[in-house]
GROMACS .gro file of C-alpha atoms in nm:
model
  163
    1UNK     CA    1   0.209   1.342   1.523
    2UNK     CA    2   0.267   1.125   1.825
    3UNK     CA    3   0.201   0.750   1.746
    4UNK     CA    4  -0.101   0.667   1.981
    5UNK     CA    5  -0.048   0.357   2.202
    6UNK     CA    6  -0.244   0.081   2.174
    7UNK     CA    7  -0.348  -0.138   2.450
    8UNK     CA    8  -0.495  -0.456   2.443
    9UNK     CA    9  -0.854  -0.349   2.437
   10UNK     CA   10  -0.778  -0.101   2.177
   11UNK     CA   11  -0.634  -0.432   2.033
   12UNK     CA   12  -0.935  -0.621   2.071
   13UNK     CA   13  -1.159  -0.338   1.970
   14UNK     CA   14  -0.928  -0.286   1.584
   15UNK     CA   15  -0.982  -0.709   1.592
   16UNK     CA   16  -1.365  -0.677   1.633
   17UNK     CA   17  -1.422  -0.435   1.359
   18UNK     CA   18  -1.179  -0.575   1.104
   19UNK     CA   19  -1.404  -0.840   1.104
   20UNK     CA   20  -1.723  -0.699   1.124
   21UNK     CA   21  -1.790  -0.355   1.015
   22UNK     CA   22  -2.140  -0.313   1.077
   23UNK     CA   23  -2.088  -0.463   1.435
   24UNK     CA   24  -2.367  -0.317   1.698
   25UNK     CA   25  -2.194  -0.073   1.955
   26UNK     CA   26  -2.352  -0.297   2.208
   27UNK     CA   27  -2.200  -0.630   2.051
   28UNK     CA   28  -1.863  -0.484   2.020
   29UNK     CA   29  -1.867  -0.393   2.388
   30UNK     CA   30  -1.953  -0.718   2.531
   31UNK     CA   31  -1.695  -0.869   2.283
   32UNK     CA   32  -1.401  -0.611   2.417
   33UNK     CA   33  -1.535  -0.644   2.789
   34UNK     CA   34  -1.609  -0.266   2.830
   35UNK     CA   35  -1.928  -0.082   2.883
   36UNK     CA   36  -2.093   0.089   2.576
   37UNK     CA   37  -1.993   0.464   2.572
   38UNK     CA   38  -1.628   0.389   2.673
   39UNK     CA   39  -1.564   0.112   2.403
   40UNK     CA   40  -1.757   0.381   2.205
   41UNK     CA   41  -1.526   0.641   2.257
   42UNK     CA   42  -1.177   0.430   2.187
   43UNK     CA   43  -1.350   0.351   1.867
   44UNK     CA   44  -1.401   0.681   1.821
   45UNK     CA   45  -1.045   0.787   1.937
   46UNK     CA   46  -0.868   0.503   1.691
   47UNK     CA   47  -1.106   0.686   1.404
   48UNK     CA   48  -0.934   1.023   1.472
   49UNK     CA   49  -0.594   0.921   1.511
   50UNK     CA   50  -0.668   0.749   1.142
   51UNK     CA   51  -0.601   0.412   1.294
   52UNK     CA   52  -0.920   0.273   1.181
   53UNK     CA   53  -0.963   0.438   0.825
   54UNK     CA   54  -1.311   0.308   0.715
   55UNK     CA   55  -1.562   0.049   0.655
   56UNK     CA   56  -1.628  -0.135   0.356
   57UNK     CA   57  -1.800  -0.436   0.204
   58UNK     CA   58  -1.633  -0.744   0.087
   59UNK     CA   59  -1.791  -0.792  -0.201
   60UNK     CA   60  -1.747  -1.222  -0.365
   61UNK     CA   61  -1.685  -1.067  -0.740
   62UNK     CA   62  -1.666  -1.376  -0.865
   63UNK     CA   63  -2.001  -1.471  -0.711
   64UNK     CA   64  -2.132  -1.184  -0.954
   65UNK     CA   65  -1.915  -1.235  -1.256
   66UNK     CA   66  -1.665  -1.416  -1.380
   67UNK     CA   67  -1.287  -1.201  -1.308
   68UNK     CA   68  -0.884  -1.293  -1.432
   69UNK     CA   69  -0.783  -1.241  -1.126
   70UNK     CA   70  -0.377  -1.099  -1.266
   71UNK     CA   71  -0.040  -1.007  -1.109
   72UNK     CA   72   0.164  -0.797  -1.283
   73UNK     CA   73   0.523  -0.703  -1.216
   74UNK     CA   74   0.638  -0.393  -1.365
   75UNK     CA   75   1.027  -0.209  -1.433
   76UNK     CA   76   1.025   0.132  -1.555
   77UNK     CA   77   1.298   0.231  -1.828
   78UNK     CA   78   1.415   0.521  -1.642
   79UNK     CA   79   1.401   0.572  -1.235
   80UNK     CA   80   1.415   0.955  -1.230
   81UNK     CA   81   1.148   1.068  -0.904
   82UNK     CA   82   0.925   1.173  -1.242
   83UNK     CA   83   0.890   0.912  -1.373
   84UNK     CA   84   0.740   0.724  -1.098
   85UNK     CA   85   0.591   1.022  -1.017
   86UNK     CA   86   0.399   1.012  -1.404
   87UNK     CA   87   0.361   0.594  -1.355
   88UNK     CA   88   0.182   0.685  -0.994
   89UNK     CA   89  -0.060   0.915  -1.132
   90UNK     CA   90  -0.166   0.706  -1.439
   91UNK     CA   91  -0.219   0.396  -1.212
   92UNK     CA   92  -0.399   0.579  -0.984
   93UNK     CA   93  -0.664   0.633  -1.206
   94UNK     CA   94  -0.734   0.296  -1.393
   95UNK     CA   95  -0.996   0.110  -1.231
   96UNK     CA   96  -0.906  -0.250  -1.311
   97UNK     CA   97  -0.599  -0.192  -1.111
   98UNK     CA   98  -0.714  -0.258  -0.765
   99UNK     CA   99  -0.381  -0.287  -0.596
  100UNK     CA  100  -0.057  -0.091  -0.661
  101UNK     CA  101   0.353  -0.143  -0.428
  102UNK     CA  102   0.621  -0.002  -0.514
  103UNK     CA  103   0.883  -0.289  -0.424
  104UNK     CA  104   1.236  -0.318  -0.376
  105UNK     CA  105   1.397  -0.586  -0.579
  106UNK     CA  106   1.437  -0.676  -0.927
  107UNK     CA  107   1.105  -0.518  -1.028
  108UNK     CA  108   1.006  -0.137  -0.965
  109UNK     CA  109   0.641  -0.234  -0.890
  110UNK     CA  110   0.374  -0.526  -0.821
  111UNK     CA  111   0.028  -0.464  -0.919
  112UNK     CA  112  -0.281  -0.669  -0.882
  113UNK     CA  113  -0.530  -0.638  -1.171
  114UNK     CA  114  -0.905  -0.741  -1.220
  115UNK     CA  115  -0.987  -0.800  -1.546
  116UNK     CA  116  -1.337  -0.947  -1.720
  117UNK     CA  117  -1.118  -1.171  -1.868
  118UNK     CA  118  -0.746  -1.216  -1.996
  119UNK     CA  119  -0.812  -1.037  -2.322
  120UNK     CA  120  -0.963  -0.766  -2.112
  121UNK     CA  121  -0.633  -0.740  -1.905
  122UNK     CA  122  -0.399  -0.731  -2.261
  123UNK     CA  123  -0.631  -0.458  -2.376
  124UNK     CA  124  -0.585  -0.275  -2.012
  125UNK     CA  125  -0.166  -0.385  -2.034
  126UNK     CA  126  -0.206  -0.216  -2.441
  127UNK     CA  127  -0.343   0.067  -2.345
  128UNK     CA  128  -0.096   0.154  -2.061
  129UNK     CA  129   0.199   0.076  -2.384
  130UNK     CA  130   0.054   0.304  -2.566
  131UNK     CA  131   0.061   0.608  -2.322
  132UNK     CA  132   0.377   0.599  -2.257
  133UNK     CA  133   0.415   0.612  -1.925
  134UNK     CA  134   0.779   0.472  -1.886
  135UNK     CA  135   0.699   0.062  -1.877
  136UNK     CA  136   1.024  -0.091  -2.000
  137UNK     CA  137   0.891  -0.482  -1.884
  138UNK     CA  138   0.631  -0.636  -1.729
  139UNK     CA  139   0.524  -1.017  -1.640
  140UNK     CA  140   0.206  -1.161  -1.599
  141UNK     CA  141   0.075  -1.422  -1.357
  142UNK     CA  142  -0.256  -1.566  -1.392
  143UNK     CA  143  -0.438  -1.658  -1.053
  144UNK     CA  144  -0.561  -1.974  -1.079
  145UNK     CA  145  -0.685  -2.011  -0.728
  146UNK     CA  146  -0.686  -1.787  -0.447
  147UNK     CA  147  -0.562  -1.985  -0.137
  148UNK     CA  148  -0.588  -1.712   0.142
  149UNK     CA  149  -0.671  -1.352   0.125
  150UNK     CA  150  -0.686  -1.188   0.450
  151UNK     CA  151  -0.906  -0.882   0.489
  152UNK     CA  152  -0.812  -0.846   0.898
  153UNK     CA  153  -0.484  -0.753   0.980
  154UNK     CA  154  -0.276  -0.916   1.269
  155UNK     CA  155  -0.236  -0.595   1.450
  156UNK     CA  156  -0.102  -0.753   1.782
  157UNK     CA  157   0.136  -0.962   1.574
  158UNK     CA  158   0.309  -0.692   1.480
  159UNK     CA  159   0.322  -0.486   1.711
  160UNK     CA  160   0.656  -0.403   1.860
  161UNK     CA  161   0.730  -0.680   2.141
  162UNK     CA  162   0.697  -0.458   2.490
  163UNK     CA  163   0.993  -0.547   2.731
   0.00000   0.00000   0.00000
């Protein structure tokens, strides 16, 4: 598939919307400096080419419960393609672990975990021991404080510089 190019209202439009899902077609038109139905339709055309991949809510967790908030690195004991293949599939599925990379380094992955608390996340880490899913190490780090956490993504910033 053809990588579809962007231009800088296209670039405006993925800025508007990263920051406001529930913007009003109206609202995001005036913002972008098109008319409705054509700032309409490059939404609609950066939703098909899977450029824009959904909406969601933010939601302030800790503003409903108290979270640990964990980082955990991870090195398998064996790096056959199965056995990041059986890792994969196990993480996949466990709730509590929100984010998953596969990193290059001196670790095989990175995950980010939220746990009620941090005997909530040993009972998670236990529970992954006992299944036997190939974890030679891991290391813990505790957030203590969460100094930036960007949702929107600098999609002009990385963009390839044109010539």
């Amino acid at each position: 598939m053809a990588a579809l190019k962007l231009d800088q209202i296209d670039l405006k439009i993925l800025d508007a919307v990263q920051r406001d899902g529930r913007i009003t077609k109206l609202a995001l038109a005036d913002k972008v400096g098109l008319s409705p139905t054509p700032c309409w339709m490059r939404l609609r055309k950066l939703e098909k080419a899977g450029i824009v991949a959904g909406y969601h809510a933010r939601v302030a967790m800790r503003a409903v419960a108290p979270v640990a908030t964990v980082l955990m690195e991870v090195t398998l004991a064996s790096h056959r393609q199965a056995d990041f293949d059986r890792f994969e599939r196990v993480i996949r599925d466990v709730p509590e672990i929100v984010a998953c990379w596969s990193v290059g380094g001196g670790v095989d992955y990175l995950l980010k975990v939220m746990a009620r608390d941090i005997d909530a996340y040993q009972r998670l880490v236990d529970a992954l021991l006992e299944r036997e899913i190939g974890i030679d190490r891991y290391f813990t780090y505790i957030v203590t404080k969460t100094v930036k956490e960007e949702v929107a993504l600098p999609v002009a910033d990385l963009l390839p510089v044109q010539s």
